[in-house]
PDB file of C-alpha atoms in Angstrom:
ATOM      1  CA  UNK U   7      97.012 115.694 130.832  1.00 68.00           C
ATOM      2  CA  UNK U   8      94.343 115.630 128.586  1.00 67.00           C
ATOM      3  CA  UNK U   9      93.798 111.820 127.258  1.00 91.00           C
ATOM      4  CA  UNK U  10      91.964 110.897 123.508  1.00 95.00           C
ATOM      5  CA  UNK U  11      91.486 107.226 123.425  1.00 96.00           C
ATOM      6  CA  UNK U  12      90.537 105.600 120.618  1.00 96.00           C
ATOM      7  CA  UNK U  13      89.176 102.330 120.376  1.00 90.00           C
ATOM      8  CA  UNK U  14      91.505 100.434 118.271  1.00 91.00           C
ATOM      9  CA  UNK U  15      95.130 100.972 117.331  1.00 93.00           C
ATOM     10  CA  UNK U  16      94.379  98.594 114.311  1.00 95.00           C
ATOM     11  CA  UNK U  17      91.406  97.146 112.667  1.00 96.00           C
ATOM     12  CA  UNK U  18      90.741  94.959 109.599  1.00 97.00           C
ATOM     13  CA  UNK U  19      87.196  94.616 107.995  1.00 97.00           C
ATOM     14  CA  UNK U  20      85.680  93.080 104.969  1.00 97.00           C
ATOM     15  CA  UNK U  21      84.302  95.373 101.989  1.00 97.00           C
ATOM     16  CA  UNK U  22      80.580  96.063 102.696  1.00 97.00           C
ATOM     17  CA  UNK U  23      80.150  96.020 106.297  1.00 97.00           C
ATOM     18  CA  UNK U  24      79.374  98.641 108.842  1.00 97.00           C
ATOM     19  CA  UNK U  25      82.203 100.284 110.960  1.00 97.00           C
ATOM     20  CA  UNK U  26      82.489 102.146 113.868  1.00 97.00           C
ATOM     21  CA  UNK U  27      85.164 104.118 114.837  1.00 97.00           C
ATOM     22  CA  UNK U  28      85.145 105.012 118.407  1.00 97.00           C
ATOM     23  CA  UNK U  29      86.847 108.059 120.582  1.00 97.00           C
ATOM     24  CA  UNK U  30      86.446 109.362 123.899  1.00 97.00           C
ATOM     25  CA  UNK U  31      87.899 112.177 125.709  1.00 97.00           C
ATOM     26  CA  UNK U  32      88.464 112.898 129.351  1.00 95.00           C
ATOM     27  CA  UNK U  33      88.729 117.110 129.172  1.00 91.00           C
ATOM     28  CA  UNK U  34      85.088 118.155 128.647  1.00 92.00           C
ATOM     29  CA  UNK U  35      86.035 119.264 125.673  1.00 93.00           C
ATOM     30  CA  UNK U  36      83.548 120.695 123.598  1.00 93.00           C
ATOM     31  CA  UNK U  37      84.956 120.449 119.778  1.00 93.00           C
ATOM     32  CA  UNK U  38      85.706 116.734 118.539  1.00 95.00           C
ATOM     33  CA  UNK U  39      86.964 115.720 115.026  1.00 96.00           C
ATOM     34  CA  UNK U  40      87.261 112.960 112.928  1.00 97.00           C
ATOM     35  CA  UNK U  41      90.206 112.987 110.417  1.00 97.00           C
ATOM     36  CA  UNK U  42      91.803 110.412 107.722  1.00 96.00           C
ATOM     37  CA  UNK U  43      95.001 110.871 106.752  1.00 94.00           C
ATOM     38  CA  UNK U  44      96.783 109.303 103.652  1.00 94.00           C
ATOM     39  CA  UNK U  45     100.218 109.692 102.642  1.00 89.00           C
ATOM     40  CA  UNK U  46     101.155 112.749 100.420  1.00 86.00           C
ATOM     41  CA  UNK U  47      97.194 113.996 101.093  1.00 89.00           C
ATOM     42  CA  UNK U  48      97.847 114.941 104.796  1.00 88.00           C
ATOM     43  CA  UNK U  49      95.341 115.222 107.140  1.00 93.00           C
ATOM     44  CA  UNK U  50      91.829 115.714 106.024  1.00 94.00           C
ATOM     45  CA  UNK U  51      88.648 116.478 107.920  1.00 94.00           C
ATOM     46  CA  UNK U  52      85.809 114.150 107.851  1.00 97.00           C
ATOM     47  CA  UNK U  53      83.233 115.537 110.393  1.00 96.00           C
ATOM     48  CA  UNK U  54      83.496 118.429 113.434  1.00 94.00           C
ATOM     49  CA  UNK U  55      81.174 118.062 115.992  1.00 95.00           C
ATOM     50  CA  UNK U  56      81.109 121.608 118.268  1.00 92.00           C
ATOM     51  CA  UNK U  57      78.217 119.942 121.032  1.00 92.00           C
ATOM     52  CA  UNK U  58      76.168 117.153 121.807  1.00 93.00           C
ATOM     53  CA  UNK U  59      74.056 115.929 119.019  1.00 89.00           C
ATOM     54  CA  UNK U  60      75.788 118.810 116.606  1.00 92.00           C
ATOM     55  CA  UNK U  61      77.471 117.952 113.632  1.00 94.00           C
ATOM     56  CA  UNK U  62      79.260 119.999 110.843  1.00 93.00           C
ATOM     57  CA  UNK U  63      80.469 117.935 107.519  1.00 94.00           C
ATOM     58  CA  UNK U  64      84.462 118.382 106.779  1.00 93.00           C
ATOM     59  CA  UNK U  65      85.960 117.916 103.943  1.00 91.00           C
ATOM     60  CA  UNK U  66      85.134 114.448 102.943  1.00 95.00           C
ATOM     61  CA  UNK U  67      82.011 113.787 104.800  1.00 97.00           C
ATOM     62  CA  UNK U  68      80.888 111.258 101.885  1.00 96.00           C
ATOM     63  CA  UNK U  69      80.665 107.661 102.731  1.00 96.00           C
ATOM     64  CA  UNK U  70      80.536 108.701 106.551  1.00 97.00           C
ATOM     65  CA  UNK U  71      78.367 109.705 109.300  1.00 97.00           C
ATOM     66  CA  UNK U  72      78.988 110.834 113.080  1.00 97.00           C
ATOM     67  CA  UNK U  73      76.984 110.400 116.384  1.00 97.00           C
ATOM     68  CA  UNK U  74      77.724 112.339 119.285  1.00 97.00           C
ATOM     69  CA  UNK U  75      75.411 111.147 121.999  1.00 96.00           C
ATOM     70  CA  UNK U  76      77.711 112.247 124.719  1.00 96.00           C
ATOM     71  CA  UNK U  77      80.278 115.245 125.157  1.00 95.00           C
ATOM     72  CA  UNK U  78      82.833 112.826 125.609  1.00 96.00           C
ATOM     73  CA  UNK U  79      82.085 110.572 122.932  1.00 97.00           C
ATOM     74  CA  UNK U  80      82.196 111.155 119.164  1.00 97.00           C
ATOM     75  CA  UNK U  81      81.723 107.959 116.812  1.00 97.00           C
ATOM     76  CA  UNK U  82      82.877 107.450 113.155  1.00 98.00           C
ATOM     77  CA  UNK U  83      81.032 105.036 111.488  1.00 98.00           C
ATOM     78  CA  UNK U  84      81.160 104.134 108.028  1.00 97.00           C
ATOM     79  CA  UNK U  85      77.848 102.955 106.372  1.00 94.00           C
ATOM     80  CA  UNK U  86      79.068 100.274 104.034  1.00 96.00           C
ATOM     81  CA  UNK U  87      82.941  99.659 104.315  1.00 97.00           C
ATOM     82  CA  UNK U  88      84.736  99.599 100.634  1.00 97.00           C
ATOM     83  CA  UNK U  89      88.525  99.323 100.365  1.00 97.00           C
ATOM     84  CA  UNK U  90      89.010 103.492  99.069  1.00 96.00           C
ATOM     85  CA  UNK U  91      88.560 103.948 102.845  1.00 98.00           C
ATOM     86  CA  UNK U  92      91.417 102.250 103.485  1.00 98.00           C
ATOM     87  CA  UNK U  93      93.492 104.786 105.703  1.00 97.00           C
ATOM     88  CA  UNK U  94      94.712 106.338 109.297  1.00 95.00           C
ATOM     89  CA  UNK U  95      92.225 107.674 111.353  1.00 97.00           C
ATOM     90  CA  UNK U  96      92.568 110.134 114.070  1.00 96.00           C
ATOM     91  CA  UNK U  97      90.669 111.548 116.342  1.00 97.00           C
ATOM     92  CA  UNK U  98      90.911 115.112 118.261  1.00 95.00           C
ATOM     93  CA  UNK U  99      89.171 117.410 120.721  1.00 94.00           C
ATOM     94  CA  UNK U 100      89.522 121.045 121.651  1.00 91.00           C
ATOM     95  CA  UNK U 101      87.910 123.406 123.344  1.00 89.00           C
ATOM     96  CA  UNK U 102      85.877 125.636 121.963  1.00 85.00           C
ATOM     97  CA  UNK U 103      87.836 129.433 121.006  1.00 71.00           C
ATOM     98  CA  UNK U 104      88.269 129.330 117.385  1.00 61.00           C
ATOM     99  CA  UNK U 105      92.042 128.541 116.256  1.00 59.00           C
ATOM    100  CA  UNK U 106      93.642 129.473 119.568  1.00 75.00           C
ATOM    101  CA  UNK U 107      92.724 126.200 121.156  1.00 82.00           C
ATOM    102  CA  UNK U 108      95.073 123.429 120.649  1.00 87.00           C
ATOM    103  CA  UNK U 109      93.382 120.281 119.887  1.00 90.00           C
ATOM    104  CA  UNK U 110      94.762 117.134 121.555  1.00 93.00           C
ATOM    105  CA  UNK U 111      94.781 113.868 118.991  1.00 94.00           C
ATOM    106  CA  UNK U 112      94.274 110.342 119.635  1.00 95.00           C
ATOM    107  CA  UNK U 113      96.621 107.557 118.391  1.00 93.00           C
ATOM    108  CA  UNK U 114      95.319 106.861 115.659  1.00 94.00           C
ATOM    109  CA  UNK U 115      93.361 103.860 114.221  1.00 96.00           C
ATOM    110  CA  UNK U 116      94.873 102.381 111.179  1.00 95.00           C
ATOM    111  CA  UNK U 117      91.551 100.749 109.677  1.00 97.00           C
ATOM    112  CA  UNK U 118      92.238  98.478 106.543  1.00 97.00           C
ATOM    113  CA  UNK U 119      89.281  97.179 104.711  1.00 97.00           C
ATOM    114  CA  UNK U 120      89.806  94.109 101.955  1.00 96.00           C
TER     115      UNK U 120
ATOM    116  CA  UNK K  20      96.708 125.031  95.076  1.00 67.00           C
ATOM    117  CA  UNK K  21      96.898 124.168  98.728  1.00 83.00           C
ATOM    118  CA  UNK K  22      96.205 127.155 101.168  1.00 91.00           C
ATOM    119  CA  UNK K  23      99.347 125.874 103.002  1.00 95.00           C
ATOM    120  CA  UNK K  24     102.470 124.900 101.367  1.00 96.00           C
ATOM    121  CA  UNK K  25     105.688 123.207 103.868  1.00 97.00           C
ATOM    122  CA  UNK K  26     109.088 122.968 102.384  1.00 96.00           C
ATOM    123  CA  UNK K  27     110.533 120.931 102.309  1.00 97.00           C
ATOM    124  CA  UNK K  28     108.648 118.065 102.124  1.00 95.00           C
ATOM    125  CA  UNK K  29     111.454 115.440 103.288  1.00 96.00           C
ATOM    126  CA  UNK K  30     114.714 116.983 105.451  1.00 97.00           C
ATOM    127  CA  UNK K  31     117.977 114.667 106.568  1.00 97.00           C
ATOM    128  CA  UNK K  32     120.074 116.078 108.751  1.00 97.00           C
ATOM    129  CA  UNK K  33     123.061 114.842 110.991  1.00 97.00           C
ATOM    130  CA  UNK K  34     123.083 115.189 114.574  1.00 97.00           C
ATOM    131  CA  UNK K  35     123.659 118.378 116.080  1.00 97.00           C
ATOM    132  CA  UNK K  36     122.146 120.090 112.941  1.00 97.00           C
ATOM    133  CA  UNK K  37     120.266 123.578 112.930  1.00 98.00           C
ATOM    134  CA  UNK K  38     117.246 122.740 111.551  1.00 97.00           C
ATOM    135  CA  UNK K  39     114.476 124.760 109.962  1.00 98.00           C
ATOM    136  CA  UNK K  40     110.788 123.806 108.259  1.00 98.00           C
ATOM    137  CA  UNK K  41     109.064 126.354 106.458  1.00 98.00           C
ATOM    138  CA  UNK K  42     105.260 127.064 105.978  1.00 98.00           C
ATOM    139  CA  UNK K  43     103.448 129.494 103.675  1.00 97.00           C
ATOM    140  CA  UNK K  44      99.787 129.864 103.565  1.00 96.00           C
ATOM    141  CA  UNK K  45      98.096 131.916 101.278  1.00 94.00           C
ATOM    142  CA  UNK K  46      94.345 132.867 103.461  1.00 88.00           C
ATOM    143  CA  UNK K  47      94.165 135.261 106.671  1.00 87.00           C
ATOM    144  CA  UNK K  48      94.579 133.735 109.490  1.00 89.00           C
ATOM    145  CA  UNK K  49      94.130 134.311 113.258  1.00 87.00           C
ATOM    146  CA  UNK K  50      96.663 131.644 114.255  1.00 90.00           C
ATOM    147  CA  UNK K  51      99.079 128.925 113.077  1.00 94.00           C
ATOM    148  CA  UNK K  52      99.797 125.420 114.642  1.00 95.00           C
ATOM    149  CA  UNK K  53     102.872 123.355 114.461  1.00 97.00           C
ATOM    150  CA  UNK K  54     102.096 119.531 115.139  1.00 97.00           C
ATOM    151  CA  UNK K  55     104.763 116.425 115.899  1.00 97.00           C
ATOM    152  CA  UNK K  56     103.995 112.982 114.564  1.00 95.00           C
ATOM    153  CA  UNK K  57     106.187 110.285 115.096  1.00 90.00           C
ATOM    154  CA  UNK K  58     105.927 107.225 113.569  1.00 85.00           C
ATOM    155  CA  UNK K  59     103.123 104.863 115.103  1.00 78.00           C
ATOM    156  CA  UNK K  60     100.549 108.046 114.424  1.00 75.00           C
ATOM    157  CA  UNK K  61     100.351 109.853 117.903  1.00 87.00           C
ATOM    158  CA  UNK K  62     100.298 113.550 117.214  1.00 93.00           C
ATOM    159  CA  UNK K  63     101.312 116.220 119.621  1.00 93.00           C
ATOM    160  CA  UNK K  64     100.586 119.838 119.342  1.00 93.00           C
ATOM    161  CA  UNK K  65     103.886 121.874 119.851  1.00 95.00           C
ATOM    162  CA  UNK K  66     103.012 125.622 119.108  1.00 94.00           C
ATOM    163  CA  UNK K  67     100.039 127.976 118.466  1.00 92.00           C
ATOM    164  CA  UNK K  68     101.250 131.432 117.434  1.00 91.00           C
ATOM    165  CA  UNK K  69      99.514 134.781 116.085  1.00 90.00           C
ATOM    166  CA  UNK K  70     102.459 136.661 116.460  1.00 92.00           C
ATOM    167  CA  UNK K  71     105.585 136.633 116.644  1.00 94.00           C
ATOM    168  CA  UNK K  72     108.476 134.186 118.308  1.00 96.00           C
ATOM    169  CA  UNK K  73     107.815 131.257 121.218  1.00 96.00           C
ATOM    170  CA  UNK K  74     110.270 129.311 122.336  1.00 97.00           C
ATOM    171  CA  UNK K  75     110.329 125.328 124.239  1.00 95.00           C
ATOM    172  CA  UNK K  76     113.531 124.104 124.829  1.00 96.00           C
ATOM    173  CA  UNK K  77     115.365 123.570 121.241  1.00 97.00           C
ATOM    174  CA  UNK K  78     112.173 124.404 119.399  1.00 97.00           C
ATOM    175  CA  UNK K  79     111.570 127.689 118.409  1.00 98.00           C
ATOM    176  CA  UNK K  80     108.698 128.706 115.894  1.00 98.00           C
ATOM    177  CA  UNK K  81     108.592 131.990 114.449  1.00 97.00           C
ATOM    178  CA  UNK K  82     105.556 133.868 112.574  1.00 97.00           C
ATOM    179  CA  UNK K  83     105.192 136.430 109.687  1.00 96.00           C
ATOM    180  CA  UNK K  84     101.860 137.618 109.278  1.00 93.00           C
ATOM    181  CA  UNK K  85     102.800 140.537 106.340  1.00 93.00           C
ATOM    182  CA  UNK K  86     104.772 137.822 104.459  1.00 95.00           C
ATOM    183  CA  UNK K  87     102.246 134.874 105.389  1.00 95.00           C
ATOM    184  CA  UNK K  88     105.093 132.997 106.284  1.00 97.00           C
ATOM    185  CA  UNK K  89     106.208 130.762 109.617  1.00 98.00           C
ATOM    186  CA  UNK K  90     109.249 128.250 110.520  1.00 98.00           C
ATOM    187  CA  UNK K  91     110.362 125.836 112.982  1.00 98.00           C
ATOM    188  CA  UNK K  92     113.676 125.785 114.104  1.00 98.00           C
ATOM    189  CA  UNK K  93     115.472 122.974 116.096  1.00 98.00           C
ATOM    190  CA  UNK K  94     118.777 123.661 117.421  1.00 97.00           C
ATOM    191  CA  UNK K  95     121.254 120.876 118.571  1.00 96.00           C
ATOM    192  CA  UNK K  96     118.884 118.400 116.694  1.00 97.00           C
ATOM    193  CA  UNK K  97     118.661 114.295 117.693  1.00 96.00           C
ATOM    194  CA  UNK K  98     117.337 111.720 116.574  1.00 96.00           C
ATOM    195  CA  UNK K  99     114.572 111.746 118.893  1.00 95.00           C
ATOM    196  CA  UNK K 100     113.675 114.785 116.877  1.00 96.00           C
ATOM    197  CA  UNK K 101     113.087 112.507 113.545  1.00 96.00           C
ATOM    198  CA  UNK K 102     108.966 112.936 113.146  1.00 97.00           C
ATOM    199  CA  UNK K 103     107.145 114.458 110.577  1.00 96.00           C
ATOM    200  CA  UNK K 104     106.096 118.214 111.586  1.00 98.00           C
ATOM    201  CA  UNK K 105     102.858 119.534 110.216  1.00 97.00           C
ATOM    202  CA  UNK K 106     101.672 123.485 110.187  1.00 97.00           C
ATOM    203  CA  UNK K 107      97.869 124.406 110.328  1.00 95.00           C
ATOM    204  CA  UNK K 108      95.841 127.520 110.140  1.00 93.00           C
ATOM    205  CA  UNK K 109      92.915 128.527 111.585  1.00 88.00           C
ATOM    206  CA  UNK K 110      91.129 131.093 108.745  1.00 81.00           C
ATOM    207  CA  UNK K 111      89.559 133.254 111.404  1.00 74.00           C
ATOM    208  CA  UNK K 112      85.976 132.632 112.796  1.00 67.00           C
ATOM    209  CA  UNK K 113      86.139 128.968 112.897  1.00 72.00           C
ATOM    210  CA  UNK K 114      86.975 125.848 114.971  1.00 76.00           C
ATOM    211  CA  UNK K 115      88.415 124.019 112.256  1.00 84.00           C
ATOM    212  CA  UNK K 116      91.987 123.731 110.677  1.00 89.00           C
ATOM    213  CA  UNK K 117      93.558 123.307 107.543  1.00 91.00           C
ATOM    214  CA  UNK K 118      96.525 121.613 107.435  1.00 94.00           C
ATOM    215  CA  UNK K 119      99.687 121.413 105.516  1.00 95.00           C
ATOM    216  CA  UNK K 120     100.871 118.086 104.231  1.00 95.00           C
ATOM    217  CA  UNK K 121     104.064 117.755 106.455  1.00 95.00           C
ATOM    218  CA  UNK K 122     107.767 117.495 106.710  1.00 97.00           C
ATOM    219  CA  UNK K 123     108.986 114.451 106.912  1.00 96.00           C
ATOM    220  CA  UNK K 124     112.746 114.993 109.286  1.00 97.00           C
ATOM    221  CA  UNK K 125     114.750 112.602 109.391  1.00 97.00           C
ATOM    222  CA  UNK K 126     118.386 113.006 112.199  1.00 97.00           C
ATOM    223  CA  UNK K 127     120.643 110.039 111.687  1.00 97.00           C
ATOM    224  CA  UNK K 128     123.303 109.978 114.678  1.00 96.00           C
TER     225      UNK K 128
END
């Protein structure tokens, strides 16, 4: 089975600092995505990354960046925390084939910043 | 306006229930993805349909491409079935999906 493991089921930071958001997948997966995902907004994409060191913005790219150093390994990482960013994060991977790929999500890291 | 709309948005049902979620989208598509979250975040992909009908055990998910229109049935529902059920589109050309806001279900025994 394929496995998405992110770092941290839960996570608590102060306004300000520097966050990273980590999630690594064991199917050589080419496509990996960061979402948030608030309630009555669904989920929302933050970054797509469709290769190693290749990065497409989402849908709310602002106050974020990416790194994808490895295939397996795609980092969130918020550049100075503030408490709008207060959400569910998740995680997924697919491989690549348009729409008729499933992607497979991590559980989710619910990150609270005060 | 969202490009996909579920209804409804929160469902209660009794056990044993026929249930069905609905999704409309309102962009060509080349498929359509039903997703299972239960509470504690984990989500699981259940479907991925262009066409057509697929079945997996009580789930069935159906697809209208004319009418831009797709549901999820459960027959025989349970409570292990409570979750909230998502739909998502791929627009055609493109890794990324757009997602519907949910449906909260809810099967009390």
């Amino acid at each position: 089975d394929v496995k998405v493991t992110q770092s941290s089921r839960y996570l608590v930071k102060r306004t300000g600092e520097k966050v990273f958001l980590e999630c690594v997948q064991d199917m050589d997966h080419e496509n990996m995505f960061w979402y948030r995902q608030d309630p009555g907004l669904g989920l929302r994409l933050i970054y797509f990354s469709y290769d190693v060191k290749m990065k497409e913005k989402g849908d709310i790219p602002e106050g974020y960046s990416v790194s994808r150093e490895k295939k397996e390994r795609f980092s969130l990482i918020l550049e100075s925390a503030s408490t709008n960013q207060t959400s569910m994060y998740l995680c997924a991977s697919s491989f690549h084939g348009g729409g008729h790929q499933p992607q497979h999500f991590g559980d989710g890291t619910r990150l609270s910043i005060l | 306006k969202n490009e996909v709309e579920q209804s409804p948005q929160n469902l209660t049902a009794q056990e044993g229930e026929f249930i069905t979620i609905n999704c409309s989208y309102s962009v060509g598509i080349s498929a359509l993805h039903w997703l299972q979250q239960h509470p504690g975040g984990g989500i699981v992909s259940l479907f991925m349909l262009s066409s057509g009908k697929k079945k997996h055990g009580r789930l069935i998910a159906t697809i209208n491409i004319q009418e831009k229109h797709s549901s999820l049935h459960i027959t025989a529902s349970h409570p292990r079935d409570s979750a909230v059920y998502i739909c998502a589109v791929d627009k055609g050309g493109s890794e990324k999906l757009v997602f519907g806001k949910g449906t909260k279900l809810t099967v009390n025994p």
